[in-house]
Short mmCIF file of C-alpha atoms and ligand atoms in Angstrom, two decimals:
data_model
loop_
_atom_site.label_atom_id
_atom_site.label_comp_id
_atom_site.label_asym_id
_atom_site.label_seq_id
_atom_site.Cartn_x
_atom_site.Cartn_y
_atom_site.Cartn_z
CA GLN A 137 147.95 15.63 4.31
CA GLN A 138 150.98 14.88 6.17
CA GLN A 139 151.97 12.41 3.66
CA GLN A 140 151.18 14.87 0.98
CA GLN A 141 153.39 17.41 2.08
CA GLN A 142 156.33 15.38 2.92
CA GLN A 143 155.92 14.03 -0.93
CA ARG A 144 156.02 17.72 -2.06
CA TRP A 145 159.16 18.27 -0.12
CA GLN A 146 160.62 14.99 -1.44
CA HIS A 147 161.49 15.90 -4.72
CA LEU A 148 163.37 19.31 -3.59
CA ARG A 149 165.79 17.01 -1.26
CA PRO A 150 168.96 17.56 -2.74
CA SER A 151 170.29 14.69 -4.60
CA LYS A 152 173.87 14.02 -5.69
CA CYS A 153 172.83 15.36 -9.17
CA HIS A 154 171.73 18.67 -7.54
CA VAL A 155 174.63 19.37 -5.56
CA ILE A 156 177.04 18.55 -8.45
CA THR A 157 174.77 21.21 -10.48
CA ILE A 158 174.83 23.64 -7.61
CA PHE A 159 178.88 23.34 -7.29
CA ALA A 160 179.48 23.55 -11.00
CA SER A 161 177.31 26.78 -11.39
CA GLY A 162 179.16 28.20 -8.40
CA VAL A 163 182.36 27.48 -10.26
CA LEU A 164 181.20 29.21 -13.34
CA PHE A 165 179.75 32.15 -11.71
CA SER A 166 183.03 32.78 -9.86
CA LEU A 167 185.26 32.45 -13.08
CA LEU A 168 182.85 34.66 -14.84
CA MET A 169 183.40 37.31 -12.08
CA LEU A 170 187.37 36.73 -12.14
CA THR A 171 186.89 37.41 -16.08
CA LEU A 172 184.56 40.56 -15.60
CA LEU A 173 186.92 42.12 -13.05
CA ASP A 174 189.48 42.18 -15.49
CA PHE A 175 187.16 44.76 -17.34
CA VAL A 176 186.50 47.26 -14.47
CA PRO A 177 188.36 50.32 -15.36
CA SER A 178 191.19 50.90 -13.45
CA SER A 179 192.86 54.01 -12.73
CA PRO A 180 195.30 54.82 -15.39
CA HIS A 181 197.81 56.52 -13.45
CA ARG A 182 197.79 54.74 -10.31
CA PRO A 183 198.13 51.11 -10.49
CA ARG A 184 197.00 49.53 -7.15
CA ALA A 185 198.22 46.09 -7.12
CA VAL A 186 201.87 44.80 -6.47
CA PRO A 187 204.11 46.39 -9.09
CA GLY A 188 205.60 44.13 -11.44
CA SER A 189 202.76 41.69 -11.51
CA LEU A 190 200.89 44.21 -13.73
CA ARG A 191 202.39 44.18 -16.84
CA ARG A 192 199.97 43.03 -19.53
CA VAL A 193 200.15 44.37 -23.35
CA GLY A 194 197.24 45.16 -25.55
CA SER A 195 194.66 47.64 -25.43
CA ASP A 196 191.46 46.00 -26.67
CA GLY A 197 190.62 43.85 -23.53
CA GLY A 198 189.37 46.90 -21.72
CA ARG A 199 191.81 48.66 -19.86
CA ALA A 200 195.02 47.31 -19.17
CA LEU A 201 196.67 48.10 -15.82
CA TYR A 202 200.66 49.06 -16.32
CA ALA A 203 203.55 48.33 -14.10
CA PRO A 204 205.59 51.57 -13.51
CA ARG A 205 208.25 52.20 -15.76
CA HIS A 206 211.76 52.43 -13.97
CA LEU A 207 214.85 54.17 -14.56
CA PRO A 208 217.66 52.51 -15.71
CA ASP A 209 219.90 50.03 -13.44
CA GLU A 210 221.74 51.93 -10.98
CA SER A 211 224.98 50.17 -11.72
CA LEU A 212 224.61 50.68 -15.54
CA LEU A 213 224.84 54.42 -14.49
CA ARG A 214 227.77 53.63 -12.26
CA LEU A 215 226.54 56.16 -9.59
CA ALA A 216 228.63 56.61 -6.42
CA ASP A 217 228.69 59.30 -4.20
CA GLU A 218 225.78 61.33 -3.37
CA THR A 219 227.08 63.25 -0.35
CA ARG A 220 229.09 65.95 -2.45
CA VAL A 221 228.99 69.24 -0.79
CA MET A 222 226.11 71.37 -2.70
CA GLU A 223 226.45 75.01 -2.59
CA PRO A 224 223.13 77.08 -1.71
CA TYR A 225 220.98 78.53 -4.36
CA LEU A 226 220.36 81.74 -4.79
CA PRO A 227 216.89 83.03 -6.21
CA VAL A 228 216.83 84.21 -9.93
CA ILE A 229 214.64 87.17 -9.75
CA THR A 230 213.44 89.02 -12.75
CA ARG A 231 211.69 92.42 -12.15
CA GLY A 232 207.93 92.55 -13.82
CA LYS A 233 207.72 95.91 -15.59
CA THR A 234 205.07 98.54 -15.69
CA LYS A 235 204.96 100.32 -19.07
CA THR A 236 206.12 103.82 -19.31
CA ALA A 237 204.40 106.37 -21.79
CA GLU A 238 206.70 106.01 -24.51
CA GLU A 239 206.11 102.13 -24.59
CA GLN A 240 202.52 102.79 -24.89
CA GLN A 241 203.42 104.97 -27.86
CA ASP A 242 205.04 102.20 -29.30
CA THR A 243 202.36 99.82 -28.52
CA LEU A 244 200.13 101.98 -30.82
CA THR A 245 202.42 102.36 -33.61
CA ASN A 246 202.99 98.85 -33.52
CA GLU A 247 199.34 98.03 -33.86
CA GLN A 248 198.74 100.56 -36.67
CA GLU A 249 201.60 98.76 -38.39
CA ALA A 250 200.08 95.27 -37.77
CA LEU A 251 196.83 95.97 -38.98
CA GLY A 252 198.29 97.32 -41.87
CA SER A 253 200.14 94.10 -42.19
CA LEU A 254 197.00 92.24 -41.47
CA LYS A 255 195.37 94.29 -44.75
CA MET A 256 198.00 93.10 -47.21
CA ALA A 257 198.15 89.75 -46.08
CA LEU A 258 194.50 89.39 -46.43
CA GLU A 259 194.90 90.87 -50.04
CA MET A 260 197.50 88.23 -50.65
CA LYS A 261 195.30 85.60 -49.53
CA GLN A 262 192.69 86.74 -51.94
CA LEU A 263 195.17 86.43 -54.71
CA GLY A 264 196.11 82.85 -53.82
CA LYS A 265 199.85 83.91 -52.57
CA ASP A 266 199.68 81.98 -49.53
CA ASP A 267 203.23 81.92 -48.87
CA LYS A 268 203.45 85.93 -48.85
CA ALA A 269 200.03 85.84 -47.04
CA LEU A 270 201.59 83.75 -44.31
CA ARG A 271 204.64 85.95 -43.75
CA LEU A 272 202.36 89.06 -43.79
CA PHE A 273 200.15 87.39 -41.01
CA GLN A 274 202.87 86.69 -38.84
CA HIS A 275 204.66 90.27 -39.34
CA ALA A 276 201.25 91.35 -38.42
CA LEU A 277 201.11 88.81 -35.02
CA ALA A 278 204.64 89.78 -34.20
CA LEU A 279 203.88 93.40 -33.90
CA SER A 280 200.78 92.93 -32.16
CA PRO A 281 200.31 89.54 -30.60
CA ARG A 282 197.12 90.16 -28.53
CA HIS A 283 194.91 91.64 -31.23
CA PRO A 284 191.63 89.64 -31.76
CA GLU A 285 191.34 90.56 -35.12
CA ILE A 286 194.66 89.40 -36.38
CA LEU A 287 194.45 86.27 -34.23
CA THR A 288 191.42 85.31 -35.97
CA LYS A 289 192.31 86.39 -39.58
CA TYR A 290 195.47 84.21 -39.28
CA GLY A 291 193.52 81.55 -37.66
CA GLU A 292 191.20 81.36 -40.53
CA PHE A 293 194.06 81.19 -42.91
CA LEU A 294 195.79 78.29 -41.02
CA GLU A 295 192.65 76.57 -41.18
CA HIS A 296 191.45 76.84 -44.75
CA ASN A 297 194.71 77.32 -46.46
CA ARG A 298 196.99 75.55 -44.22
CA GLN A 299 194.77 72.68 -43.58
CA ASP A 300 196.01 73.47 -39.75
CA VAL A 301 192.68 73.13 -37.43
CA VAL A 302 194.73 72.69 -34.47
CA SER A 303 196.52 76.07 -34.46
CA ALA A 304 193.54 77.67 -35.90
CA ASP A 305 191.51 76.89 -33.15
CA GLN A 306 194.35 77.97 -30.86
CA TYR A 307 194.34 81.07 -32.20
CA TYR A 308 190.33 81.70 -32.17
CA THR A 309 190.47 80.60 -28.49
CA GLN A 310 193.17 83.49 -27.88
CA ALA A 311 191.40 86.24 -29.71
CA LEU A 312 188.39 84.99 -27.55
CA THR A 313 191.01 85.47 -24.15
CA VAL A 314 191.40 88.71 -25.19
CA ASN A 315 187.94 89.58 -26.26
CA PRO A 316 184.95 86.81 -25.22
CA TYR A 317 182.42 88.35 -27.19
CA TYR A 318 184.24 88.51 -30.60
CA THR A 319 181.70 87.05 -32.80
CA GLU A 320 183.75 85.84 -35.71
CA ALA A 321 186.03 83.80 -33.29
CA LEU A 322 182.81 82.49 -31.48
CA ALA A 323 181.48 81.41 -34.54
CA ASN A 324 185.01 79.83 -35.81
CA ARG A 325 185.26 78.09 -32.43
CA GLU A 326 182.03 76.47 -32.79
CA ARG A 327 183.06 74.80 -35.73
CA THR A 328 186.59 73.94 -34.67
CA ALA A 329 186.11 72.82 -31.15
CA GLN A 330 184.58 69.52 -31.66
CA ILE A 331 187.20 68.69 -34.26
CA VAL A 332 190.24 69.43 -32.36
CA GLU A 333 188.86 67.65 -29.16
CA GLN A 334 188.50 64.38 -31.28
CA MET A 335 191.72 65.05 -32.65
CA ASP A 336 193.46 65.06 -29.13
CA ALA A 337 191.75 62.14 -28.17
CA LYS A 338 193.19 60.10 -31.32
CA ARG A 339 196.37 61.47 -30.53
CA PHE A 340 196.29 59.96 -26.73
CA GLU A 341 195.08 56.47 -28.30
CA ALA A 342 198.15 56.39 -30.55
CA LEU A 343 200.55 57.35 -27.36
CA ASP A 344 198.75 54.59 -25.47
CA ARG A 345 199.33 52.21 -28.45
CA LYS A 346 203.09 53.00 -28.50
CA ARG A 347 203.44 52.64 -24.68
CA ASP A 348 201.84 48.89 -25.27
CA ALA A 349 204.46 48.21 -27.91
CA LEU A 350 207.13 49.30 -25.41
CA SER A 351 205.89 47.33 -22.56
CA SER A 352 206.14 44.27 -24.50
CA VAL A 353 209.85 44.83 -24.90
CA HIS A 354 211.32 42.56 -22.03
CA SER A 355 213.11 44.78 -19.42
CA SER A 356 216.42 42.76 -19.83
CA ASN A 357 216.43 43.91 -23.77
CA MET A 358 219.99 45.37 -23.82
CA ALA A 359 219.10 47.95 -26.62
CA LEU A 360 216.22 49.10 -24.31
CA LYS A 361 218.63 49.54 -21.49
CA ARG A 362 221.23 51.40 -23.55
CA ALA A 363 218.08 53.68 -24.30
CA GLU A 364 217.14 54.31 -20.99
CA LYS A 365 220.52 55.03 -19.95
CA GLU A 366 221.02 57.53 -22.89
CA ALA A 367 217.75 59.07 -22.18
CA TYR A 368 218.50 59.27 -18.29
CA ILE A 369 221.72 61.31 -19.24
CA GLN A 370 220.06 63.29 -21.81
CA HIS A 371 217.00 64.12 -19.49
CA ILE A 372 219.44 65.70 -16.93
CA TYR A 373 221.34 67.48 -19.39
CA HIS A 374 218.23 69.15 -21.22
CA SER A 375 216.38 69.84 -17.97
CA VAL A 376 219.50 71.60 -16.49
CA GLY A 377 220.40 73.34 -19.85
CA ILE A 378 216.91 74.62 -20.32
CA GLU A 379 217.76 77.08 -17.18
CA GLY A 380 221.03 78.20 -18.44
CA ASN A 381 223.60 75.18 -17.59
CA THR A 382 226.04 75.15 -19.76
CA MET A 383 227.54 71.50 -19.83
CA SER A 384 227.71 69.36 -22.86
CA LEU A 385 225.80 66.45 -23.18
CA ALA A 386 229.38 64.64 -23.13
CA GLN A 387 230.17 66.58 -19.86
CA THR A 388 226.77 65.73 -18.23
CA ARG A 389 227.45 62.27 -19.19
CA SER A 390 231.16 62.14 -17.74
CA ILE A 391 230.12 63.60 -14.50
CA LEU A 392 227.40 61.00 -13.96
CA GLU A 393 229.56 58.23 -14.99
CA THR A 394 232.74 59.40 -13.18
CA ARG A 395 231.54 61.62 -10.43
CA MET A 396 234.87 63.57 -11.63
CA ALA A 397 234.80 67.21 -11.91
CA VAL A 398 234.76 68.64 -15.39
CA ASP A 399 237.62 71.57 -16.17
CA GLY A 400 236.14 75.04 -16.21
CA LYS A 401 232.51 74.66 -14.97
CA SER A 402 231.32 76.21 -11.75
CA ILE A 403 230.58 74.23 -8.63
CA ASP A 404 226.88 75.28 -9.29
CA GLU A 405 226.76 73.78 -12.54
CA HIS A 406 227.97 70.50 -11.29
CA ASN A 407 225.85 70.55 -8.37
CA GLU A 408 222.54 71.10 -10.67
CA ILE A 409 223.68 68.01 -12.49
CA LEU A 410 224.14 65.83 -9.01
CA GLY A 411 221.01 67.48 -7.68
CA LEU A 412 218.85 66.18 -10.58
CA ASP A 413 220.55 62.84 -10.37
CA ALA A 414 219.52 62.49 -6.75
CA ALA A 415 216.24 63.70 -7.23
CA LEU A 416 215.55 61.09 -9.89
CA LYS A 417 216.98 58.25 -8.06
CA TYR A 418 214.86 59.12 -5.27
CA ILE A 419 211.78 59.29 -7.25
CA ASN A 420 212.65 55.87 -8.78
CA ALA A 421 213.38 54.04 -5.56
CA THR A 422 209.96 55.91 -3.94
CA LEU A 423 207.27 57.43 -5.44
CA VAL A 424 207.16 55.13 -8.58
CA ASN A 425 206.40 52.29 -6.48
CA LYS A 426 204.00 53.69 -4.06
CA ASN A 427 200.75 53.00 -5.19
CA ASP A 428 199.50 55.78 -2.79
CA TYR A 429 198.78 59.47 -2.92
CA ILE A 430 201.38 61.59 -3.80
CA THR A 431 201.85 64.19 -1.04
CA LEU A 432 203.21 67.74 -0.46
CA LYS A 433 205.70 66.10 1.48
CA ASP A 434 206.73 63.84 -1.59
CA ILE A 435 207.02 67.32 -3.83
CA LEU A 436 209.24 68.90 -1.26
CA GLU A 437 211.66 65.76 -0.86
CA ILE A 438 212.19 66.14 -4.61
CA HIS A 439 213.01 69.66 -4.15
CA ARG A 440 215.38 69.22 -1.55
CA ARG A 441 217.43 66.66 -3.64
CA VAL A 442 217.08 69.25 -6.58
CA LEU A 443 218.92 71.65 -4.36
CA GLY A 444 221.23 69.46 -2.84
CA HIS A 445 220.68 68.20 0.75
CA VAL A 446 223.33 69.98 2.35
CA ASP A 447 221.61 73.10 1.78
CA PRO A 448 219.35 73.54 4.87
CA ILE A 449 217.72 76.71 4.16
CA GLU A 450 216.36 76.72 0.85
CA GLY A 451 216.02 72.98 -0.21
CA GLY A 452 212.37 71.45 0.43
CA GLU A 453 211.32 74.53 1.72
CA PHE A 454 208.72 77.08 0.33
CA ARG A 455 210.13 80.38 -0.84
CA ARG A 456 209.64 83.39 1.62
CA THR A 457 209.64 86.10 -0.61
CA GLN A 458 207.78 87.70 -3.46
CA VAL A 459 209.26 86.60 -6.92
CA TYR A 460 208.84 87.76 -10.58
CA VAL A 461 209.46 85.22 -13.09
CA GLY A 462 209.36 87.21 -16.74
CA GLY A 463 205.47 88.31 -17.03
CA HIS A 464 204.03 86.22 -14.56
CA ILE A 465 203.62 87.21 -10.66
CA PRO A 466 203.43 83.90 -8.69
CA PRO A 467 201.25 84.01 -5.79
CA GLY A 468 202.39 85.76 -2.71
CA PRO A 469 204.65 83.68 -0.16
CA GLY A 470 201.83 83.91 2.24
CA ASP A 471 199.33 82.13 -0.08
CA LEU A 472 201.81 79.27 -0.58
CA ALA A 473 200.80 76.89 1.91
CA ILE A 474 196.81 77.11 0.81
CA LEU A 475 197.53 76.87 -2.82
CA MET A 476 199.97 73.71 -2.19
CA GLY A 477 197.51 72.27 -0.03
CA ARG A 478 194.95 72.75 -2.77
CA PHE A 479 197.18 71.40 -5.10
CA GLU A 480 197.81 68.43 -3.20
CA ASN A 481 194.12 67.98 -3.34
CA TRP A 482 193.68 68.40 -7.03
CA LEU A 483 196.71 65.84 -7.87
CA ASN A 484 194.83 62.93 -5.75
CA SER A 485 191.15 64.02 -6.76
CA GLU A 486 188.79 61.79 -8.64
CA GLN A 487 188.76 63.86 -11.21
CA VAL A 488 192.14 63.44 -12.46
CA PHE A 489 191.44 59.77 -12.40
CA LEU A 490 189.33 60.35 -15.47
CA MET A 491 192.07 61.84 -17.07
CA HIS A 492 194.67 60.87 -19.85
CA PRO A 493 197.91 60.38 -17.78
CA VAL A 494 199.87 62.60 -20.15
CA LYS A 495 197.25 65.40 -19.77
CA TYR A 496 197.27 64.65 -16.04
CA ALA A 497 201.48 64.82 -15.91
CA ALA A 498 201.27 68.12 -18.19
CA MET A 499 198.61 69.79 -15.89
CA ALA A 500 200.57 68.94 -12.63
CA HIS A 501 203.74 70.50 -14.19
CA TYR A 502 202.04 73.37 -15.29
CA LYS A 503 200.01 74.07 -11.91
CA LEU A 504 203.28 73.63 -9.89
CA VAL A 505 205.29 76.01 -11.89
CA HIS A 506 202.53 78.36 -12.00
CA ILE A 507 202.63 78.52 -8.25
CA HIS A 508 206.06 78.74 -8.22
CA PRO A 509 206.44 77.64 -4.48
CA PHE A 510 210.06 77.78 -4.23
CA SER A 511 213.00 80.28 -4.69
CA ASP A 512 214.71 78.46 -7.18
CA GLY A 513 214.43 74.97 -9.10
CA ASN A 514 210.58 75.17 -9.44
CA GLY A 515 211.08 74.17 -13.20
CA ARG A 516 213.02 70.99 -12.31
CA THR A 517 210.84 70.01 -9.81
CA SER A 518 207.78 70.44 -11.84
CA ARG A 519 209.50 68.30 -14.71
CA LEU A 520 210.44 65.67 -12.33
CA LEU A 521 206.86 65.57 -11.02
CA MET A 522 205.57 65.32 -14.33
CA ASN A 523 207.72 62.46 -14.94
CA THR A 524 206.82 60.80 -11.64
CA LEU A 525 203.19 60.79 -13.00
CA LEU A 526 204.22 59.49 -16.13
CA MET A 527 206.27 56.63 -14.79
CA ARG A 528 203.60 55.38 -12.51
CA ALA A 529 201.43 55.09 -15.57
CA GLY A 530 203.75 53.09 -17.37
CA TYR A 531 205.36 55.51 -19.65
CA PRO A 532 209.35 56.66 -19.55
CA PRO A 533 210.27 59.82 -18.38
CA VAL A 534 210.25 62.51 -21.04
CA ILE A 535 212.69 65.03 -22.26
CA ILE A 536 211.88 68.43 -23.13
CA GLN A 537 214.69 69.67 -25.22
CA LYS A 538 216.40 72.71 -24.38
CA GLN A 539 216.35 73.86 -27.86
CA HIS A 540 212.50 73.73 -27.57
CA ARG A 541 212.61 76.17 -24.32
CA HIS A 542 211.20 79.08 -26.36
CA LYS A 543 208.07 76.87 -27.28
CA TYR A 544 208.23 75.37 -24.00
CA TYR A 545 207.87 78.81 -21.95
CA ASN A 546 205.36 80.11 -24.77
CA PHE A 547 203.13 77.31 -24.21
CA LEU A 548 203.25 77.78 -20.46
CA GLN A 549 202.41 81.49 -21.14
CA LEU A 550 199.26 80.88 -23.25
CA ALA A 551 198.31 78.44 -20.17
CA ASN A 552 198.72 81.42 -17.74
CA GLU A 553 196.25 83.18 -20.77
CA GLY A 554 193.90 80.42 -20.07
CA ASP A 555 194.54 77.91 -22.78
CA ILE A 556 196.08 74.82 -21.22
CA ARG A 557 195.88 72.42 -24.59
CA PRO A 558 198.72 73.58 -26.54
CA PHE A 559 200.91 72.78 -23.63
CA VAL A 560 199.37 69.40 -23.19
CA ARG A 561 199.98 68.79 -26.88
CA PHE A 562 203.55 69.99 -26.62
CA ILE A 563 203.94 67.34 -23.73
CA ALA A 564 202.44 64.84 -25.97
CA ASP A 565 205.06 65.52 -28.50
CA CYS A 566 207.63 65.23 -26.19
CA THR A 567 206.29 61.88 -24.68
CA GLU A 568 205.99 60.58 -28.35
CA ARG A 569 209.42 61.42 -29.42
CA THR A 570 210.57 59.73 -26.12
CA LEU A 571 208.31 56.47 -27.27
CA ASP A 572 209.72 56.70 -30.46
CA LEU A 573 213.62 56.80 -29.27
CA TYR A 574 212.74 53.43 -27.15
CA LEU A 575 210.87 51.66 -29.67
CA TRP A 576 213.16 52.61 -32.35
CA ALA A 577 216.47 51.55 -30.37
CA THR A 578 214.73 48.11 -29.75
CA SER A 579 213.92 47.81 -33.12
CA GLU A 580 215.60 45.53 -35.73
CA LEU A 581 216.84 48.97 -37.31
CA SER A 582 219.01 49.69 -34.60
CA HIS A 583 221.37 47.00 -35.13
CA PRO A 584 223.75 48.22 -37.96
CA VAL A 585 225.75 50.79 -35.94
CA PRO A 586 227.38 52.03 -39.16
CA LEU A 587 224.24 53.58 -40.16
CA LEU A 588 224.15 55.71 -37.07
CA ALA A 589 227.67 56.98 -37.42
CA GLN A 590 226.75 58.60 -40.74
CA GLU A 591 227.62 62.67 -40.80
CA SER A 592 224.38 63.24 -42.48
CA MET A 593 221.56 62.82 -39.96
CA GLU A 594 218.80 63.65 -43.02
CA GLY A 595 217.52 60.33 -43.88
CA MET A 596 217.18 58.96 -40.21
CA PRO A 597 213.99 58.89 -38.30
CA LEU A 598 213.06 62.29 -37.07
CA ILE A 599 213.47 61.05 -33.38
CA PHE A 600 216.93 60.23 -33.91
CA ASN A 601 217.62 63.86 -34.82
CA SER A 602 215.70 65.39 -32.05
CA PHE A 603 217.26 62.92 -29.71
CA THR A 604 221.05 64.02 -30.29
CA GLY A 605 219.89 66.78 -28.12
CA GLU A 606 223.11 68.97 -29.01
CA GLU A 607 222.92 72.47 -29.75
CA GLY A 608 225.31 74.62 -31.74
CA ASP A 609 227.49 75.74 -28.94
CA ASP A 610 228.35 72.27 -27.90
CA ILE A 611 231.31 72.29 -30.45
CA GLY A 612 233.16 69.15 -29.86
CA SER A 613 230.85 66.70 -28.18
CA GLY A 614 228.04 66.69 -30.90
CA SER A 615 228.51 64.14 -33.19
CA GLY A 616 230.14 61.56 -31.05
CA ASP A 617 227.36 61.88 -28.58
CA ALA A 618 224.97 61.58 -31.68
CA ILE A 619 226.05 57.92 -32.23
CA ARG A 620 226.11 57.20 -28.48
CA ILE A 621 222.81 55.45 -28.60
CA GLY A 622 223.91 52.75 -30.80
CA VAL A 623 227.04 51.99 -29.30
CA ILE A 624 227.21 52.59 -25.36
C1 NAG B 995 215.34 52.50 -10.39
O1 NAG B 995 214.38 51.44 -9.90
C2 NAG B 995 214.73 50.10 -10.61
C3 NAG B 995 213.55 49.16 -9.80
O2 NAG B 995 213.37 49.14 -8.60
C4 NAG B 995 216.15 49.38 -10.14
O3 NAG B 995 216.23 48.29 -10.71
C5 NAG B 995 217.33 50.62 -10.91
O4 NAG B 995 218.52 49.99 -10.35
C6 NAG B 995 216.79 51.80 -10.37
N1 NAG B 995 217.58 52.82 -11.12
C7 NAG B 995 218.00 53.98 -10.58
C8 NAG B 995 219.00 55.17 -11.41
O5 NAG B 995 217.69 54.46 -9.33
#
């Protein structure tokens, strides 16, 4: 019996052949695991490994990881002295108004006129006179912007006669925020909501493809470096300009490049530019690389630089007074600590990992500017936070152009009323425009410089027009700057 047992075990004793087979399958198994690891979805906005080693192109092989995108080389910007004297800032306070009896009467008259306009618009629509109908709808909306019927009918016109489902859906949603039981808007939304959601998702995919294309451009590419520098200067120019800074693009450039004061402009206006410059450099050197949580302290550090580091009172501190921003009344100073704590949690929550980075960045911007934690510099700090999140996800910092500020505030207002999607789409537009600028600048197209110098910009790609960034009031710097992209 013993012999029998021995025999049974005999053939199980490892032979050379067995050892090799086991070893080989082990190797195969680990190879397989390594390959599979590539497909494990990783956080879209928080690259977790060593930056620089991650850049990978192509979106087809699972979710690729992205190296964060940095600002242009410091030497290229020729930045020097950061310790200039910065003046303390005073909060800008706009009082929220309560309506007087007279104004209430006005509202009623307006509403009657608006409904008259709506009636005519619908008649025109019936007659097939779309252009007239459009103007009448818009007139009605301008007179009475929160009337559910006007919003819904205008939405229907946009959906069916203009094939603009996104705007239509936005107006139905607005009608429902005014009256959640408005049946026509409810029925319409049932039709549009899903279509719009799919369109938004496609939009994000398109942005990802452009980001992929950009990450395949080597960072030593001279055209890319030039575009990065241009975008850096324009980012500062627009971000301070949106809030009323009157420096032209050429003056902004000159201050950043030479650190010399510009004649006829106030110290405050200079300091706003230098503050943003310092904050951007701080972000670039710290937060973009930090594969970790974004904390409240980080936000305060950004703000400290936005307002200038020698201002010991307001820079990096929450406000201690109530403020009023147009029609928006931000939370009282006593609630700021709690709300900002919640904001910090949200910024680092599981929920945001699943969001597209552009949506995440836009929402962070909106939430921060809604809380309005500072006495001044809330807009600039929010835009910087948004760009921090974008850069961490491999996107370039985006520019919100100052000539778009009405749209921008309008979308923030819509978000206050309950619909954040138009603001997210607006930021997606800005992101796309920025990506297009980089891609266009680094494509073959950008080489024939004489083309850029042409007076008329009509035939140029949209991105070029929108990136010249000049308004009519910047006479003397406009056309010169417009061609800089190609010739710095
Ligand atoms: C941004 O960071 C990169 C990488 O660390 C660095 O090369 C570049 O000089 C920085 N740019 C600025 C403006 O700080």
